[in-house]
PDB file of C-alpha atoms and ligand atoms in Angstrom:
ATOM      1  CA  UNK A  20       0.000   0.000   0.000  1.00 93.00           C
ATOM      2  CA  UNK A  21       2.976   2.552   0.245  1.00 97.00           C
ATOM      3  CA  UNK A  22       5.375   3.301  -2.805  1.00 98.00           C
ATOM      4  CA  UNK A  23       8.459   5.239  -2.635  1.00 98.00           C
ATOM      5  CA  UNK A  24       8.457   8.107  -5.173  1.00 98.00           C
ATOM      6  CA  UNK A  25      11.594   8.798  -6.672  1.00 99.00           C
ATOM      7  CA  UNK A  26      12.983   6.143  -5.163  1.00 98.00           C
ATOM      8  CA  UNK A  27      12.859   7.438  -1.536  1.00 98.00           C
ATOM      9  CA  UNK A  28      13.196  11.104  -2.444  1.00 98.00           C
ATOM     10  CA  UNK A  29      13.613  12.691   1.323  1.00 98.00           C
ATOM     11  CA  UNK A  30      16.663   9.689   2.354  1.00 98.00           C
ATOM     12  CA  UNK A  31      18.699  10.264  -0.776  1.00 98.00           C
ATOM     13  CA  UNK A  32      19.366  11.806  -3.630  1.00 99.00           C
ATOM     14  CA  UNK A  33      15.673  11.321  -5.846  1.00 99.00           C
ATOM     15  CA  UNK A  34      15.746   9.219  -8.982  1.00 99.00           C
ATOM     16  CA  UNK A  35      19.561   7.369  -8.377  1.00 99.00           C
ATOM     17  CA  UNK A  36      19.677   4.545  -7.899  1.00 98.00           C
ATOM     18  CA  UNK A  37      20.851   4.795  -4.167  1.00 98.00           C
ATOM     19  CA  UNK A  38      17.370   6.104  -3.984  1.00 98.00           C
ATOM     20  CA  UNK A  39      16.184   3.639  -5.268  1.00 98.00           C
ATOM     21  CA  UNK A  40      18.282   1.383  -2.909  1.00 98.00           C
ATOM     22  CA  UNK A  41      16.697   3.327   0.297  1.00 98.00           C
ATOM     23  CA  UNK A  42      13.165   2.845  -0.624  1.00 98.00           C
ATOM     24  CA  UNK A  43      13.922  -1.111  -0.902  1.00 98.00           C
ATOM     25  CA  UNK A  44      15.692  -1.220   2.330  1.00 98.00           C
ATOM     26  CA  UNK A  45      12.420   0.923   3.854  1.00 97.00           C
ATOM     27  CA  UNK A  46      10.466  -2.637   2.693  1.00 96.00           C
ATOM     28  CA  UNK A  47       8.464  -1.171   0.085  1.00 97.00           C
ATOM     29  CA  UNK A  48       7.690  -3.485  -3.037  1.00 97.00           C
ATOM     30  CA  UNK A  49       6.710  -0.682  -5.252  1.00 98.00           C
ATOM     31  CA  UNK A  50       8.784   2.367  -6.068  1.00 98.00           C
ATOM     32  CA  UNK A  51       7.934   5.079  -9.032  1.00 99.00           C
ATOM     33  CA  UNK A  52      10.855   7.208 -11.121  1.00 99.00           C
ATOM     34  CA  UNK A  53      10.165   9.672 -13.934  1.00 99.00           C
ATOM     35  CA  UNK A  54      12.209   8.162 -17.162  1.00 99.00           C
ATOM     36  CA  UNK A  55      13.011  11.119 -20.416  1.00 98.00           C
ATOM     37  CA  UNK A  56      14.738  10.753 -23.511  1.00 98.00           C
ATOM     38  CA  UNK A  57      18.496  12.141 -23.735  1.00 98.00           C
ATOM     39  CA  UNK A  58      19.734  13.930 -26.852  1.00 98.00           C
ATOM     40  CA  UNK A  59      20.227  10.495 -28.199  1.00 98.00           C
ATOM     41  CA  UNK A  60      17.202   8.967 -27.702  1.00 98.00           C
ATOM     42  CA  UNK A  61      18.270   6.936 -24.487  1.00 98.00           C
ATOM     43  CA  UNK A  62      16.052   6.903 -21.759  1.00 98.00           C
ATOM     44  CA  UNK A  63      16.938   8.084 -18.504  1.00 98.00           C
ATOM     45  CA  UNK A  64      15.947   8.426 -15.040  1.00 99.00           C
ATOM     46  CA  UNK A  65      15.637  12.401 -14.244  1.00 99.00           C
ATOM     47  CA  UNK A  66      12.311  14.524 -13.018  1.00 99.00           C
ATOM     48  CA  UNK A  67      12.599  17.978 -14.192  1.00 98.00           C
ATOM     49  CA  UNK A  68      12.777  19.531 -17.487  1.00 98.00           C
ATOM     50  CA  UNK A  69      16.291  21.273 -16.588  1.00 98.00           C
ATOM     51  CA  UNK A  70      19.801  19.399 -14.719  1.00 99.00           C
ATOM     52  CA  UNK A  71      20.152  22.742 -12.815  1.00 98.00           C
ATOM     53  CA  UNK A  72      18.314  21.753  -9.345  1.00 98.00           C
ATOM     54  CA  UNK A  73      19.491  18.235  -9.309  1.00 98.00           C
ATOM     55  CA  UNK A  74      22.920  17.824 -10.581  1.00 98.00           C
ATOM     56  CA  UNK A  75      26.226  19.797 -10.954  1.00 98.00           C
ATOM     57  CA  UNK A  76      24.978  20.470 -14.689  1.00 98.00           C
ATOM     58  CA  UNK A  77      22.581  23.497 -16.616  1.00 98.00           C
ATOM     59  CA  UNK A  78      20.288  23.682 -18.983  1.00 98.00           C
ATOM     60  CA  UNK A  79      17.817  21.171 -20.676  1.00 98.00           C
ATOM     61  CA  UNK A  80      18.481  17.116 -20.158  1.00 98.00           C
ATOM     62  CA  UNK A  81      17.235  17.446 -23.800  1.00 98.00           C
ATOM     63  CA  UNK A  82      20.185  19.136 -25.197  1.00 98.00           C
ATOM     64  CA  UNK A  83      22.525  16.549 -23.648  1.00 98.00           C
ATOM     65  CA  UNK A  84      23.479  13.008 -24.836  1.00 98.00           C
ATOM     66  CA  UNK A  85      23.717  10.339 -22.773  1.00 98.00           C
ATOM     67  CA  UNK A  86      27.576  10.532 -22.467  1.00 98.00           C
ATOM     68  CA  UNK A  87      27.550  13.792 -21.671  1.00 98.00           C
ATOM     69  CA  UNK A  88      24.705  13.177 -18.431  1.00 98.00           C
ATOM     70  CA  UNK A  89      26.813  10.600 -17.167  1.00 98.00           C
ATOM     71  CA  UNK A  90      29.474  12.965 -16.695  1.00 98.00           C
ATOM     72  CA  UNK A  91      27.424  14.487 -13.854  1.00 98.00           C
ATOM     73  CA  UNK A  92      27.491  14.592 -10.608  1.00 98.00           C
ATOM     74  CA  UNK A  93      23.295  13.765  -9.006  1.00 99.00           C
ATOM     75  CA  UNK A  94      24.492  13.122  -5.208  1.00 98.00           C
ATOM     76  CA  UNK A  95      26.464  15.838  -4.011  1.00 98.00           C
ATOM     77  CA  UNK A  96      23.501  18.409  -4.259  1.00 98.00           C
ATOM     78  CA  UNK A  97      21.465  16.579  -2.021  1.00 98.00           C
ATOM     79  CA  UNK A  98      24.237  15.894   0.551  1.00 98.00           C
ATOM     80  CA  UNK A  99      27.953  15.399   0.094  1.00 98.00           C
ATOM     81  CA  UNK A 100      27.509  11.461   1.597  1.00 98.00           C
ATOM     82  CA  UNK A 101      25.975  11.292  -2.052  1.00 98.00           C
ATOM     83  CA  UNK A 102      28.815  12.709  -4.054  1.00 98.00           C
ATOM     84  CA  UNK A 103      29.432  10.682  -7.286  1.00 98.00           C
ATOM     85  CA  UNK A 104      25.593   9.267  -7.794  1.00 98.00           C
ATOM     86  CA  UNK A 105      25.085   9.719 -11.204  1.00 98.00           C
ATOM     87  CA  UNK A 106      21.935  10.190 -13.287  1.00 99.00           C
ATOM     88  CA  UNK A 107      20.775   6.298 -14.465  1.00 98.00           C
ATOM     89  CA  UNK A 108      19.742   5.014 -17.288  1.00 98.00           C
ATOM     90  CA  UNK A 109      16.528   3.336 -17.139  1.00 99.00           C
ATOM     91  CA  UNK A 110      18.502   0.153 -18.444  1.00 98.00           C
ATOM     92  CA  UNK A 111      20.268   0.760 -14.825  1.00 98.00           C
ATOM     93  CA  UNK A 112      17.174   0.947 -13.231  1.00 98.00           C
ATOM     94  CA  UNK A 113      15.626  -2.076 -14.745  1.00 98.00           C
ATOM     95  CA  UNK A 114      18.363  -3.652 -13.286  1.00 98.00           C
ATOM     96  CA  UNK A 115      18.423  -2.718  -9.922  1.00 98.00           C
ATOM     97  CA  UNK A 116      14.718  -2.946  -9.906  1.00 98.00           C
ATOM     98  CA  UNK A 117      15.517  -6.843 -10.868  1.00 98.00           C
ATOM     99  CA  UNK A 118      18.569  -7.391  -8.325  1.00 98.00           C
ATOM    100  CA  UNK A 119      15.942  -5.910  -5.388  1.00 98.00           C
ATOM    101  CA  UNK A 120      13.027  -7.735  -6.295  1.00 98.00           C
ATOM    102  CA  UNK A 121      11.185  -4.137  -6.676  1.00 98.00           C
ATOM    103  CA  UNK A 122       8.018  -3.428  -8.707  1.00 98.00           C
ATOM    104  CA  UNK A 123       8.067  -0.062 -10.762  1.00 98.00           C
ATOM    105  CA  UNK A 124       5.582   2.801 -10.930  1.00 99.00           C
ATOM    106  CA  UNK A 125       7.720   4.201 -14.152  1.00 99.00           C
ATOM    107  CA  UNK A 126       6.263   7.747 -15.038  1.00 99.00           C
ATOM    108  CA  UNK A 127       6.988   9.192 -19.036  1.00 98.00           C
ATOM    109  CA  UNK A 128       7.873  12.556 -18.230  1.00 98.00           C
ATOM    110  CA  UNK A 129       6.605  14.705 -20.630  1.00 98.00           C
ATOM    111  CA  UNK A 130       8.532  18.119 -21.295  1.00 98.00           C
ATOM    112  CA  UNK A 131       8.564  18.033 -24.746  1.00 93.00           C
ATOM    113  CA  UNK A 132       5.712  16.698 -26.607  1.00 96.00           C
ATOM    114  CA  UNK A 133       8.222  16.132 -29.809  1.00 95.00           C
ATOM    115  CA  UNK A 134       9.636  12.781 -27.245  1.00 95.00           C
ATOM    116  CA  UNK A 135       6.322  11.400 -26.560  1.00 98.00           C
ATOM    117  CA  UNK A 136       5.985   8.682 -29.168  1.00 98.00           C
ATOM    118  CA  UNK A 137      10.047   8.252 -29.335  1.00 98.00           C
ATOM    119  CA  UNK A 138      10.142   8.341 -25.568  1.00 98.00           C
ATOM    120  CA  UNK A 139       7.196   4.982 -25.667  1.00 98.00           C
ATOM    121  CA  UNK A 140       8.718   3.420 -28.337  1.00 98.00           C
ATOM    122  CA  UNK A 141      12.146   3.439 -26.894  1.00 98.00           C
ATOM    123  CA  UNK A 142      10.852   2.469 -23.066  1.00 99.00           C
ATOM    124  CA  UNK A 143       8.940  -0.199 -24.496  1.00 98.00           C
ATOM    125  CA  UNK A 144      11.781  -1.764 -26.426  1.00 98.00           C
ATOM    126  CA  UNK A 145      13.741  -1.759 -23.667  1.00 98.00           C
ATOM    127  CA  UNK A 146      11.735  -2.752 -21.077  1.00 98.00           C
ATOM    128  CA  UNK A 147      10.979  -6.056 -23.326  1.00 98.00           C
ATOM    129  CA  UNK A 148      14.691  -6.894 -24.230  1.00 98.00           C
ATOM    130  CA  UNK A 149      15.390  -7.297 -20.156  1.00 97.00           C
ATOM    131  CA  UNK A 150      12.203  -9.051 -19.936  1.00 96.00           C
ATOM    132  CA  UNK A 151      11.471  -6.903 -17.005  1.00 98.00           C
ATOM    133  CA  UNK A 152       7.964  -9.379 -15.362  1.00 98.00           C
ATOM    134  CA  UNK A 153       4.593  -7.065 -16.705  1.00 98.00           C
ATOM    135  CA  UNK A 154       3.071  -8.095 -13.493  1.00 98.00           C
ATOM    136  CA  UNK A 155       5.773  -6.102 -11.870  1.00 98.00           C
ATOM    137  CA  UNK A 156       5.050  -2.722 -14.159  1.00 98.00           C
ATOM    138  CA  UNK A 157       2.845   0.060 -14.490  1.00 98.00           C
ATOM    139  CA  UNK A 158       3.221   2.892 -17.104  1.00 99.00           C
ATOM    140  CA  UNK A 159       2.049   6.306 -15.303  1.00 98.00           C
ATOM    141  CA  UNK A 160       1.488  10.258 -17.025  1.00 98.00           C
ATOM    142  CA  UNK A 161      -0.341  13.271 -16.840  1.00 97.00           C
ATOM    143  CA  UNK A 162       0.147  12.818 -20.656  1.00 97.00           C
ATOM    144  CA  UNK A 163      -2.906  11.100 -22.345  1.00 96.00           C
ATOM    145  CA  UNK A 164      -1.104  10.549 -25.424  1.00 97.00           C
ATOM    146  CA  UNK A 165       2.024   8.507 -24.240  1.00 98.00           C
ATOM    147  CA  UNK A 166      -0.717   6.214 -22.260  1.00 98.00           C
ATOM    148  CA  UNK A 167      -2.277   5.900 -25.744  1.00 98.00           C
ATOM    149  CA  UNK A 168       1.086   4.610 -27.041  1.00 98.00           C
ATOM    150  CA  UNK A 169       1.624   2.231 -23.974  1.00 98.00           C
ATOM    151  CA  UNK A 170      -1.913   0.779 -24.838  1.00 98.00           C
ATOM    152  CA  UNK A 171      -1.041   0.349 -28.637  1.00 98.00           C
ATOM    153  CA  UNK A 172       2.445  -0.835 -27.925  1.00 98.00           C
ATOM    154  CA  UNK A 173       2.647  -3.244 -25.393  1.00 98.00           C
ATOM    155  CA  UNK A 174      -1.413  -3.254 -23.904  1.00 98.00           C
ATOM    156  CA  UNK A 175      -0.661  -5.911 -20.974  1.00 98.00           C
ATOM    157  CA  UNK A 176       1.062  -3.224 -19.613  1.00 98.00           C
ATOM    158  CA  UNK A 177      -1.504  -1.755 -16.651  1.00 98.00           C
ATOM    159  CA  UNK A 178      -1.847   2.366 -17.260  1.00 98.00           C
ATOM    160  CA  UNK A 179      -2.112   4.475 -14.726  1.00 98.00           C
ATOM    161  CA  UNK A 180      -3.058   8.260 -15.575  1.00 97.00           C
ATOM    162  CA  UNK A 181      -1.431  10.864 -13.264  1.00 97.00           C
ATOM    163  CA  UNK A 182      -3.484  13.910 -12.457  1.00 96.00           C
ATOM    164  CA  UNK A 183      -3.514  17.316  -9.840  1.00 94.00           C
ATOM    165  CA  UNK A 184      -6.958  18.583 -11.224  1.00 92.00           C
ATOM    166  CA  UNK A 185     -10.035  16.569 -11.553  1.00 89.00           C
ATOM    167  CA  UNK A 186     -13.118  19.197 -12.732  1.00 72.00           C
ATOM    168  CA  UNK A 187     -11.170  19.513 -16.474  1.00 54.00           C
ATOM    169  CA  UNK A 188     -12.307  15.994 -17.511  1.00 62.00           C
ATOM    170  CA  UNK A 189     -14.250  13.345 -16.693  1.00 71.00           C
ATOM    171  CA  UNK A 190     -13.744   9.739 -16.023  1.00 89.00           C
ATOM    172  CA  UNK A 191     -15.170   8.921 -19.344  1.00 86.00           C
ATOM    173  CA  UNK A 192     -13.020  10.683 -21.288  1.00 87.00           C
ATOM    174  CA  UNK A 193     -10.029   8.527 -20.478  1.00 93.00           C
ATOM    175  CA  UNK A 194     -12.081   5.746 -20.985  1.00 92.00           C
ATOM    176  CA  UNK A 195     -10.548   4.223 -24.459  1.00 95.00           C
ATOM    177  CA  UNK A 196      -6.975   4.201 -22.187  1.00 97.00           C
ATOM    178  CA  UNK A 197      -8.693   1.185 -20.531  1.00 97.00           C
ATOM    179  CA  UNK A 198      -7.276   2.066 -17.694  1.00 97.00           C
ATOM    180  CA  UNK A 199      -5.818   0.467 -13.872  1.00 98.00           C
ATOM    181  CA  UNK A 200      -5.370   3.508 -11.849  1.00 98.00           C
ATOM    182  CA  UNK A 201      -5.912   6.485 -11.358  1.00 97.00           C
ATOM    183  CA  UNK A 202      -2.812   8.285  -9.221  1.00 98.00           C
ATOM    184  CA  UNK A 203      -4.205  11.864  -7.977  1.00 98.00           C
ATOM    185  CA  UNK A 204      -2.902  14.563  -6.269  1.00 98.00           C
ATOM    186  CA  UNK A 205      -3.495  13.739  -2.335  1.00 98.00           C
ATOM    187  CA  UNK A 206      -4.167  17.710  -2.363  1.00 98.00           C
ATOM    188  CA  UNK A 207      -7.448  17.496  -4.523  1.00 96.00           C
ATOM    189  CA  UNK A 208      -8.973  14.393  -3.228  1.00 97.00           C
ATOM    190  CA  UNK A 209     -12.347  14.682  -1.967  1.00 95.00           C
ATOM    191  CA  UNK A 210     -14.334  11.930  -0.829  1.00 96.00           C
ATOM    192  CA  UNK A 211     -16.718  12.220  -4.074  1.00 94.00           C
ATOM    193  CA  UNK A 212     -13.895  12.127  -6.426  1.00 95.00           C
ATOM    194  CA  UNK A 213     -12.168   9.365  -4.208  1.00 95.00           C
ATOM    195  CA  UNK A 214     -16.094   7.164  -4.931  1.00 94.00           C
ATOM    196  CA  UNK A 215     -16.091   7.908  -8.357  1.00 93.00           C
ATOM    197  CA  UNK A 216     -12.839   6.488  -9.359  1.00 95.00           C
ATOM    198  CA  UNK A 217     -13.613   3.681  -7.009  1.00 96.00           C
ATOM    199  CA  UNK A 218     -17.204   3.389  -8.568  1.00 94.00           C
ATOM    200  CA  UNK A 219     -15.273   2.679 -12.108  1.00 93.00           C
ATOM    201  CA  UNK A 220     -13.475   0.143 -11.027  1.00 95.00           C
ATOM    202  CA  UNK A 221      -9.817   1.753 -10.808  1.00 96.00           C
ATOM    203  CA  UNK A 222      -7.163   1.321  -8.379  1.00 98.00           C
ATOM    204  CA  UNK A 223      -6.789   4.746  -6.998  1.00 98.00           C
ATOM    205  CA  UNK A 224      -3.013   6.128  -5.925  1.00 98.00           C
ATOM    206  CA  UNK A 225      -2.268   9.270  -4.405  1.00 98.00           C
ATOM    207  CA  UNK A 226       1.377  11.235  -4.463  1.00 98.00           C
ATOM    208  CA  UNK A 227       2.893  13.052  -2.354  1.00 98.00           C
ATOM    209  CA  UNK A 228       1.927  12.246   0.948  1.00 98.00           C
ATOM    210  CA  UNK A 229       4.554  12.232   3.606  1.00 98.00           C
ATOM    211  CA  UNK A 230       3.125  12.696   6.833  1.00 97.00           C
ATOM    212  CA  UNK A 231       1.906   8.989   7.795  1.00 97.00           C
ATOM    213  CA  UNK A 232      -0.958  10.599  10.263  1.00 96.00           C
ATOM    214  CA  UNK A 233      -2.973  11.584   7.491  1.00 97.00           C
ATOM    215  CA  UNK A 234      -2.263   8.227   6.045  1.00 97.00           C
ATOM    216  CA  UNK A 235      -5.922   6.383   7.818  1.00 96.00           C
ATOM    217  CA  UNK A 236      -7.977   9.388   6.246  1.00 97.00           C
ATOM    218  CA  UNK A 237      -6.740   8.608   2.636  1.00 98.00           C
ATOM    219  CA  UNK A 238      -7.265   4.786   3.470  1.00 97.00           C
ATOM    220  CA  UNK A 239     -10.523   5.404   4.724  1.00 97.00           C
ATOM    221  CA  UNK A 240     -11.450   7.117   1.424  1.00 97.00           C
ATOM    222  CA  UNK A 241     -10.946   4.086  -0.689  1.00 98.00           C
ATOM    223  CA  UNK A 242      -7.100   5.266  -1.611  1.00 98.00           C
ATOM    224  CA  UNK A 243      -4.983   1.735  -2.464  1.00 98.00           C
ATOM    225  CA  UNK A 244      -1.379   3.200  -2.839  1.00 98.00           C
ATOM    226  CA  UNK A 245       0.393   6.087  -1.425  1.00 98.00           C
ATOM    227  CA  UNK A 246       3.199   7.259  -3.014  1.00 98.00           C
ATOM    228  CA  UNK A 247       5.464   8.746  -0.560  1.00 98.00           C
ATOM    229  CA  UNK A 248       8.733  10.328  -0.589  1.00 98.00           C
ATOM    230  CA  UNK A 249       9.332   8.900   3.077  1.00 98.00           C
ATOM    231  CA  UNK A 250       8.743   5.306   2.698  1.00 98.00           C
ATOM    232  CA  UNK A 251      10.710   4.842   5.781  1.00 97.00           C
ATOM    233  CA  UNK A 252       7.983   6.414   7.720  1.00 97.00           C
ATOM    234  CA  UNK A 253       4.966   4.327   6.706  1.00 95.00           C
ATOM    235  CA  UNK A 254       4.037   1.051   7.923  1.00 80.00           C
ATOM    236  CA  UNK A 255       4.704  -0.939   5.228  1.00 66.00           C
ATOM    237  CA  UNK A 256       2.272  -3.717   4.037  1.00 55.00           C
TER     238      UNK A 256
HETATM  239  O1  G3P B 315       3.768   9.727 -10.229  1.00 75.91           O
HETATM  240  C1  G3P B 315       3.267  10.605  -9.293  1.00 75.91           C
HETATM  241  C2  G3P B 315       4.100  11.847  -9.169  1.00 75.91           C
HETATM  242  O2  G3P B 315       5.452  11.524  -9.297  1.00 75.91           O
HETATM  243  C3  G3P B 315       3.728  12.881 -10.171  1.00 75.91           C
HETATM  244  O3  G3P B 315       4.351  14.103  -9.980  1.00 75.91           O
HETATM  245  O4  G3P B 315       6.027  15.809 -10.432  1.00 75.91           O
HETATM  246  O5  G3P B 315       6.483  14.073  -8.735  1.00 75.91           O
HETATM  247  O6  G3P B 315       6.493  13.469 -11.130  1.00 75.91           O
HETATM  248  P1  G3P B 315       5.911  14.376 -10.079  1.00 75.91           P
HETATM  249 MG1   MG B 316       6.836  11.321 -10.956  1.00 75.91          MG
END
């Protein structure tokens, strides 16, 4: 019932794979990381749009190659115990993933709506050459298009769409995504919204909760998952 997000983004550096290494060692099964395309089409493990907050580099991940990305340092800003993490490739995080026995939330970032089909394409093929277990997977995005290229390329995977407002669609117009979840903003969840994605059927996630007293009032609402950057502070079942 608890994922780590970003790995376990408040205990180390988020999206590394010692993050990622935290949230296992806080007992959780499930863990979600944002994956974007380098300059060379190689998908990586990185949240925001720009290296500036979360690495020793500037500007755009876009602009850089893969090479280049992996010539960065992703520890030291978060604490100098981190210095030398570096930025993973998703092939990196597959791995781990498969060495820790951990199932992955894996979000398509989407800054740049050129990547979205390129970014799909080139998760999916990946994702099938390690023969990563689909019963261990779920695509995620606020993006309604890459979910419609998840369903068209590889539909066993489960979809999950990611959302922080609720009153701009409805339930029925993601429909066609035949979707599993439904992972919400803990901010915006009402009760009513909480019974209507229940109502349809869908497992319903919430990010980013991380104070475990409010953790009964979510559960109480129907909420399956919550995606926490403290894993180490939830009872874990
Ligand atoms: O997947 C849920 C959550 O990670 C979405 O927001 O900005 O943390 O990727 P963000
Ligand atoms: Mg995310």
């Amino acid at each position: 019932m608890i994922s780590g997000h970003r790995g376990a983004a408040a205990l180390a550096p988020e999206n590394t794979l010692a993050s990622v290494r935290k949230a296992a060692e806080s007992g959780v099964s499930w863990i979600e990381v944002d994956t974007q395309l380098s300059l060379d089409g190689v998908p990586i493990v990185f949240h925001d749009e720009t290296l500036n907050r979360c690495s020793n580099g500037k500007g755009k991940v876009a602009d850089h190659t893969m090479a280049q990305l992996k010539t960065l340092d992703a520890g030291q800003w978060f604490s100098p115990a981190f210095k030398g993490e570096t930025i993973p490739t998703l092939e990196e995080l597959l791995d781990t993933c498969l060495a820790l026995d951990l199932s992955l939330n894996l979000e398509l970032k989407i800054h740049h709506r050129h990547q979205i089909e390129p970014l799909v394409k080139a998760v999916v093929t990946l994702i099938q050459q390690k023969a990563f277990p689909v019963d261990k997977l779920i695509f995620s995005s606020f993006e309604k298009e890459a979910l419609e290229h998840c369903q068209a390329l590889w539909p066993e995977v489960r979809r999950g769409f990611i959302c922080e407002v609720w009153n701009g669609y409805s339930l029925d117009s993601l429909k066609s995504l035949d979707l599993y979840s439904i992972h919400i903003d803990h901010h915006i969840l009402t009760p009513t919204i909480a019974d209507s994605i229940k109502a349809a059927g869908l497992v319903l996630k919430i990010w980013t909760l991380n104070t475990p007293s409010k953790a009964d009032r979510f559960f109480k609402m129907g909420v399956d998952n919550i995606i926490t950057d403290k894993p180490d502070q939830f009872q874990v079942c």
